[in-house]
Amino acid sequence: MKRMHSAVLAMAATALLSCAACGSDAPADPGRHADPAALAWVDKVCTGVAAGSAKLAQPPAVDNADPVKTRDAMVDFLGRLGSALDDMAGGIHGAGVPPVPDGQSAVDKATGNLTATKTKVGETKTKMEQAKVTDDASLRQVIADADATMGQLADPEGPIKDLKANPELDLAFSESATCKRVYGSGA
């Protein structure tokens, strides 16, 4: 049973909150450093994304003897996932306009993808809530349906990828001590 629902959870976590790309192991160009204002902006974003991610620290409980209880736990997790997405978008908006060329377009793309992802999560949650689960086979079908919906996500690498598409923000992410602390030195 644990393996059965791992695809939904892995896809959801990766799609929404993956910030493994927040920092970089690649050394920054020694002759070029991020603007301090861009670094401060990135620090706010990483802190906000981490706050959203914290809502997902507790994965759904699997009860091999009770498929309905397992489905309900997954529905709860998807609800927390939607809330985490709101927090992440709010954190990005709350940081303000990035002080770099084309910064607003990077924010617009990242938050647009978060909104699209939240819509897919909401669709998945609603279908899962309404699905009749009576046994292991019906739970497997609900999970397969959820996997199909979640597989439609536009960008499964998270909002940071969209922000890092901007070269100035990419440099700031690679130099941010806050992002490295929040997501690990290899983040």
PDB file of C-alpha atoms in Angstrom:
ATOM      1  CA  MET A   1       0.000   0.000   0.000  1.00  0.00           C
ATOM      2  CA  LYS A   2       2.802   2.406   0.853  1.00  0.00           C
ATOM      3  CA  ARG A   3       4.287   2.077  -2.630  1.00  0.00           C
ATOM      4  CA  MET A   4       0.876   2.588  -4.175  1.00  0.00           C
ATOM      5  CA  HIS A   5       0.350   6.133  -2.974  1.00  0.00           C
ATOM      6  CA  SER A   6       3.971   7.216  -3.153  1.00  0.00           C
ATOM      7  CA  ALA A   7       3.599   8.393  -6.757  1.00  0.00           C
ATOM      8  CA  VAL A   8       0.937  10.946  -5.826  1.00  0.00           C
ATOM      9  CA  LEU A   9       2.936  12.156  -2.843  1.00  0.00           C
ATOM     10  CA  ALA A  10       6.243  12.280  -4.658  1.00  0.00           C
ATOM     11  CA  MET A  11       4.742  14.080  -7.613  1.00  0.00           C
ATOM     12  CA  ALA A  12       2.947  16.542  -5.381  1.00  0.00           C
ATOM     13  CA  ALA A  13       5.951  17.298  -3.240  1.00  0.00           C
ATOM     14  CA  THR A  14       8.257  17.608  -6.221  1.00  0.00           C
ATOM     15  CA  ALA A  15       5.828  19.638  -8.236  1.00  0.00           C
ATOM     16  CA  LEU A  16       5.214  22.168  -5.576  1.00  0.00           C
ATOM     17  CA  LEU A  17       7.889  22.457  -3.100  1.00  0.00           C
ATOM     18  CA  SER A  18      11.047  21.221  -4.631  1.00  0.00           C
ATOM     19  CA  CYS A  19      13.697  23.718  -3.897  1.00  0.00           C
ATOM     20  CA  ALA A  20      16.642  21.485  -4.467  1.00  0.00           C
ATOM     21  CA  ALA A  21      17.530  24.023  -7.111  1.00  0.00           C
ATOM     22  CA  CYS A  22      17.521  26.974  -4.716  1.00  0.00           C
ATOM     23  CA  GLY A  23      21.252  26.900  -4.283  1.00  0.00           C
ATOM     24  CA  SER A  24      23.951  25.506  -6.466  1.00  0.00           C
ATOM     25  CA  ASP A  25      27.083  23.433  -6.024  1.00  0.00           C
ATOM     26  CA  ALA A  26      28.620  25.183  -9.012  1.00  0.00           C
ATOM     27  CA  PRO A  27      31.004  27.920  -7.929  1.00  0.00           C
ATOM     28  CA  ALA A  28      29.828  31.412  -8.695  1.00  0.00           C
ATOM     29  CA  ASP A  29      31.797  33.455 -11.184  1.00  0.00           C
ATOM     30  CA  PRO A  30      34.569  34.908  -8.980  1.00  0.00           C
ATOM     31  CA  GLY A  31      34.441  38.190 -10.882  1.00  0.00           C
ATOM     32  CA  ARG A  32      30.686  38.645 -10.584  1.00  0.00           C
ATOM     33  CA  HIS A  33      28.449  38.668  -7.542  1.00  0.00           C
ATOM     34  CA  ALA A  34      24.753  39.107  -6.998  1.00  0.00           C
ATOM     35  CA  ASP A  35      23.414  42.527  -6.223  1.00  0.00           C
ATOM     36  CA  PRO A  36      22.748  42.864  -2.452  1.00  0.00           C
ATOM     37  CA  ALA A  37      19.128  43.875  -3.126  1.00  0.00           C
ATOM     38  CA  ALA A  38      18.622  40.759  -5.277  1.00  0.00           C
ATOM     39  CA  LEU A  39      20.173  38.625  -2.523  1.00  0.00           C
ATOM     40  CA  ALA A  40      17.806  40.128   0.044  1.00  0.00           C
ATOM     41  CA  TRP A  41      14.849  39.433  -2.244  1.00  0.00           C
ATOM     42  CA  VAL A  42      15.920  35.814  -2.799  1.00  0.00           C
ATOM     43  CA  ASP A  43      16.386  35.336   0.960  1.00  0.00           C
ATOM     44  CA  LYS A  44      12.756  36.417   1.507  1.00  0.00           C
ATOM     45  CA  VAL A  45      11.545  34.024  -1.188  1.00  0.00           C
ATOM     46  CA  CYS A  46      13.476  31.028   0.197  1.00  0.00           C
ATOM     47  CA  THR A  47      12.147  31.750   3.673  1.00  0.00           C
ATOM     48  CA  GLY A  48       8.580  31.963   2.321  1.00  0.00           C
ATOM     49  CA  VAL A  49       8.888  28.775   0.284  1.00  0.00           C
ATOM     50  CA  ALA A  50      10.293  26.980   3.329  1.00  0.00           C
ATOM     51  CA  ALA A  51       7.287  28.099   5.378  1.00  0.00           C
ATOM     52  CA  GLY A  52       4.927  26.624   2.769  1.00  0.00           C
ATOM     53  CA  SER A  53       6.964  23.432   2.605  1.00  0.00           C
ATOM     54  CA  ALA A  54       6.732  22.976   6.367  1.00  0.00           C
ATOM     55  CA  LYS A  55       3.008  22.228   6.007  1.00  0.00           C
ATOM     56  CA  LEU A  56       3.949  19.038   4.202  1.00  0.00           C
ATOM     57  CA  ALA A  57       6.385  17.696   6.754  1.00  0.00           C
ATOM     58  CA  GLN A  58       3.871  15.082   7.889  1.00  0.00           C
ATOM     59  CA  PRO A  59       3.002  12.689   5.050  1.00  0.00           C
ATOM     60  CA  PRO A  60      -0.419  11.035   5.016  1.00  0.00           C
ATOM     61  CA  ALA A  61      -0.806   8.023   7.246  1.00  0.00           C
ATOM     62  CA  VAL A  62      -1.294   4.715   5.509  1.00  0.00           C
ATOM     63  CA  ASP A  63      -3.639   2.238   7.129  1.00  0.00           C
ATOM     64  CA  ASN A  64      -3.356  -1.056   5.256  1.00  0.00           C
ATOM     65  CA  ALA A  65      -6.501  -2.314   6.941  1.00  0.00           C
ATOM     66  CA  ASP A  66      -8.617   0.726   6.082  1.00  0.00           C
ATOM     67  CA  PRO A  67      -8.503   2.062   2.493  1.00  0.00           C
ATOM     68  CA  VAL A  68     -11.059   4.770   3.299  1.00  0.00           C
ATOM     69  CA  LYS A  69      -8.880   6.092   6.091  1.00  0.00           C
ATOM     70  CA  THR A  70      -5.872   6.071   3.748  1.00  0.00           C
ATOM     71  CA  ARG A  71      -7.852   7.943   1.073  1.00  0.00           C
ATOM     72  CA  ASP A  72      -8.995  10.496   3.657  1.00  0.00           C
ATOM     73  CA  ALA A  73      -5.405  11.003   4.818  1.00  0.00           C
ATOM     74  CA  MET A  74      -4.361  11.624   1.214  1.00  0.00           C
ATOM     75  CA  VAL A  75      -7.223  14.107   0.761  1.00  0.00           C
ATOM     76  CA  ASP A  76      -6.043  15.938   3.888  1.00  0.00           C
ATOM     77  CA  PHE A  77      -2.495  15.996   2.519  1.00  0.00           C
ATOM     78  CA  LEU A  78      -3.709  17.449  -0.779  1.00  0.00           C
ATOM     79  CA  GLY A  79      -5.551  20.136   1.192  1.00  0.00           C
ATOM     80  CA  ARG A  80      -2.341  21.013   3.013  1.00  0.00           C
ATOM     81  CA  LEU A  81      -0.552  21.003  -0.320  1.00  0.00           C
ATOM     82  CA  GLY A  82      -2.998  23.572  -1.705  1.00  0.00           C
ATOM     83  CA  SER A  83      -2.496  25.716   1.368  1.00  0.00           C
ATOM     84  CA  ALA A  84       1.282  25.410   1.012  1.00  0.00           C
ATOM     85  CA  LEU A  85       1.007  26.609  -2.587  1.00  0.00           C
ATOM     86  CA  ASP A  86      -0.923  29.662  -1.423  1.00  0.00           C
ATOM     87  CA  ASP A  87       1.787  30.351   1.149  1.00  0.00           C
ATOM     88  CA  MET A  88       4.499  30.005  -1.474  1.00  0.00           C
ATOM     89  CA  ALA A  89       2.779  32.362  -3.911  1.00  0.00           C
ATOM     90  CA  GLY A  90       2.154  34.782  -1.054  1.00  0.00           C
ATOM     91  CA  GLY A  91       5.808  34.606  -0.058  1.00  0.00           C
ATOM     92  CA  ILE A  92       6.926  35.368  -3.587  1.00  0.00           C
ATOM     93  CA  HIS A  93       4.459  38.254  -3.922  1.00  0.00           C
ATOM     94  CA  GLY A  94       5.302  39.445  -0.404  1.00  0.00           C
ATOM     95  CA  ALA A  95       8.955  39.782  -1.349  1.00  0.00           C
ATOM     96  CA  GLY A  96       7.905  42.458  -3.819  1.00  0.00           C
ATOM     97  CA  VAL A  97       9.174  43.008  -7.330  1.00  0.00           C
ATOM     98  CA  PRO A  98      12.658  41.532  -7.746  1.00  0.00           C
ATOM     99  CA  PRO A  99      15.197  44.330  -8.146  1.00  0.00           C
ATOM    100  CA  VAL A 100      16.562  42.918 -11.399  1.00  0.00           C
ATOM    101  CA  PRO A 101      15.774  43.388 -15.091  1.00  0.00           C
ATOM    102  CA  ASP A 102      12.672  41.391 -16.086  1.00  0.00           C
ATOM    103  CA  GLY A 103      12.150  40.431 -12.438  1.00  0.00           C
ATOM    104  CA  GLN A 104       8.387  40.929 -12.564  1.00  0.00           C
ATOM    105  CA  SER A 105       8.022  38.581 -15.530  1.00  0.00           C
ATOM    106  CA  ALA A 106       9.911  35.867 -13.585  1.00  0.00           C
ATOM    107  CA  VAL A 107       7.554  36.365 -10.629  1.00  0.00           C
ATOM    108  CA  ASP A 108       4.517  36.304 -12.899  1.00  0.00           C
ATOM    109  CA  LYS A 109       5.617  33.026 -14.466  1.00  0.00           C
ATOM    110  CA  ALA A 110       6.422  31.405 -11.111  1.00  0.00           C
ATOM    111  CA  THR A 111       3.164  32.454  -9.471  1.00  0.00           C
ATOM    112  CA  GLY A 112       1.178  31.578 -12.602  1.00  0.00           C
ATOM    113  CA  ASN A 113       2.592  28.071 -12.490  1.00  0.00           C
ATOM    114  CA  LEU A 114       1.815  27.867  -8.777  1.00  0.00           C
ATOM    115  CA  THR A 115      -1.792  28.839  -9.512  1.00  0.00           C
ATOM    116  CA  ALA A 116      -2.060  26.228 -12.272  1.00  0.00           C
ATOM    117  CA  THR A 117      -0.562  23.623  -9.972  1.00  0.00           C
ATOM    118  CA  LYS A 118      -2.971  24.532  -7.178  1.00  0.00           C
ATOM    119  CA  THR A 119      -5.857  24.086  -9.623  1.00  0.00           C
ATOM    120  CA  LYS A 120      -4.636  20.558 -10.473  1.00  0.00           C
ATOM    121  CA  VAL A 121      -4.180  19.752  -6.793  1.00  0.00           C
ATOM    122  CA  GLY A 122      -7.712  21.008  -6.107  1.00  0.00           C
ATOM    123  CA  GLU A 123      -9.117  18.888  -8.943  1.00  0.00           C
ATOM    124  CA  THR A 124      -7.275  15.847  -7.631  1.00  0.00           C
ATOM    125  CA  LYS A 125      -8.464  16.473  -4.070  1.00  0.00           C
ATOM    126  CA  THR A 126     -12.101  16.876  -5.165  1.00  0.00           C
ATOM    127  CA  LYS A 127     -12.052  13.697  -7.259  1.00  0.00           C
ATOM    128  CA  MET A 128     -10.405  11.791  -4.446  1.00  0.00           C
ATOM    129  CA  GLU A 129     -12.953  13.064  -1.898  1.00  0.00           C
ATOM    130  CA  GLN A 130     -15.843  12.027  -4.113  1.00  0.00           C
ATOM    131  CA  ALA A 131     -14.450   8.653  -5.101  1.00  0.00           C
ATOM    132  CA  LYS A 132     -16.070   5.616  -3.592  1.00  0.00           C
ATOM    133  CA  VAL A 133     -13.411   3.583  -1.826  1.00  0.00           C
ATOM    134  CA  THR A 134     -14.438   0.238  -0.420  1.00  0.00           C
ATOM    135  CA  ASP A 135     -11.347  -1.926  -0.767  1.00  0.00           C
ATOM    136  CA  ASP A 136      -7.745  -2.062  -1.920  1.00  0.00           C
ATOM    137  CA  ALA A 137      -8.696  -2.226  -5.610  1.00  0.00           C
ATOM    138  CA  SER A 138     -10.900   0.865  -5.435  1.00  0.00           C
ATOM    139  CA  LEU A 139      -8.157   2.740  -3.563  1.00  0.00           C
ATOM    140  CA  ARG A 140      -5.667   1.785  -6.277  1.00  0.00           C
ATOM    141  CA  GLN A 141      -8.030   3.222  -8.893  1.00  0.00           C
ATOM    142  CA  VAL A 142      -8.417   6.479  -6.976  1.00  0.00           C
ATOM    143  CA  ILE A 143      -4.629   6.759  -6.762  1.00  0.00           C
ATOM    144  CA  ALA A 144      -4.209   5.985 -10.468  1.00  0.00           C
ATOM    145  CA  ASP A 145      -6.721   8.725 -11.279  1.00  0.00           C
ATOM    146  CA  ALA A 146      -4.853  11.143  -8.995  1.00  0.00           C
ATOM    147  CA  ASP A 147      -1.560  10.274 -10.674  1.00  0.00           C
ATOM    148  CA  ALA A 148      -3.116  11.004 -14.081  1.00  0.00           C
ATOM    149  CA  THR A 149      -4.333  14.444 -12.971  1.00  0.00           C
ATOM    150  CA  MET A 150      -1.103  15.348 -11.193  1.00  0.00           C
ATOM    151  CA  GLY A 151       0.842  14.223 -14.250  1.00  0.00           C
ATOM    152  CA  GLN A 152      -0.676  17.145 -16.150  1.00  0.00           C
ATOM    153  CA  LEU A 153       1.287  19.670 -14.113  1.00  0.00           C
ATOM    154  CA  ALA A 154       3.044  22.179 -16.325  1.00  0.00           C
ATOM    155  CA  ASP A 155       6.310  22.305 -14.415  1.00  0.00           C
ATOM    156  CA  PRO A 156       7.089  19.632 -11.861  1.00  0.00           C
ATOM    157  CA  GLU A 157      10.242  21.360 -10.641  1.00  0.00           C
ATOM    158  CA  GLY A 158       8.627  24.075  -8.571  1.00  0.00           C
ATOM    159  CA  PRO A 159       8.512  27.878  -8.618  1.00  0.00           C
ATOM    160  CA  ILE A 160      12.208  28.426  -7.981  1.00  0.00           C
ATOM    161  CA  LYS A 161      13.026  27.082 -11.453  1.00  0.00           C
ATOM    162  CA  ASP A 162      10.947  29.858 -13.011  1.00  0.00           C
ATOM    163  CA  LEU A 163      12.669  32.482 -10.889  1.00  0.00           C
ATOM    164  CA  LYS A 164      16.112  31.078 -11.649  1.00  0.00           C
ATOM    165  CA  ALA A 165      15.462  31.436 -15.374  1.00  0.00           C
ATOM    166  CA  ASN A 166      16.342  35.087 -14.775  1.00  0.00           C
ATOM    167  CA  PRO A 167      20.181  35.223 -14.806  1.00  0.00           C
ATOM    168  CA  GLU A 168      20.397  37.858 -12.052  1.00  0.00           C
ATOM    169  CA  LEU A 169      18.064  35.907  -9.774  1.00  0.00           C
ATOM    170  CA  ASP A 170      19.908  32.688 -10.599  1.00  0.00           C
ATOM    171  CA  LEU A 171      23.132  34.283  -9.398  1.00  0.00           C
ATOM    172  CA  ALA A 172      21.428  35.512  -6.232  1.00  0.00           C
ATOM    173  CA  PHE A 173      19.992  32.046  -5.516  1.00  0.00           C
ATOM    174  CA  SER A 174      23.430  30.489  -5.969  1.00  0.00           C
ATOM    175  CA  GLU A 175      24.966  32.925  -3.471  1.00  0.00           C
ATOM    176  CA  SER A 176      22.161  33.101  -0.908  1.00  0.00           C
ATOM    177  CA  ALA A 177      23.311  31.878   2.498  1.00  0.00           C
ATOM    178  CA  THR A 178      19.657  31.784   3.581  1.00  0.00           C
ATOM    179  CA  CYS A 179      18.680  29.433   0.739  1.00  0.00           C
ATOM    180  CA  LYS A 180      21.662  27.215   1.443  1.00  0.00           C
ATOM    181  CA  ARG A 181      20.811  27.127   5.153  1.00  0.00           C
ATOM    182  CA  VAL A 182      17.124  26.442   4.515  1.00  0.00           C
ATOM    183  CA  TYR A 183      17.649  23.807   1.837  1.00  0.00           C
ATOM    184  CA  GLY A 184      21.080  22.473   2.709  1.00  0.00           C
ATOM    185  CA  SER A 185      24.490  23.265   1.360  1.00  0.00           C
ATOM    186  CA  GLY A 186      23.977  20.959  -1.612  1.00  0.00           C
ATOM    187  CA  ALA A 187      20.619  22.528  -2.350  1.00  0.00           C
TER     188      ALA A 187
END
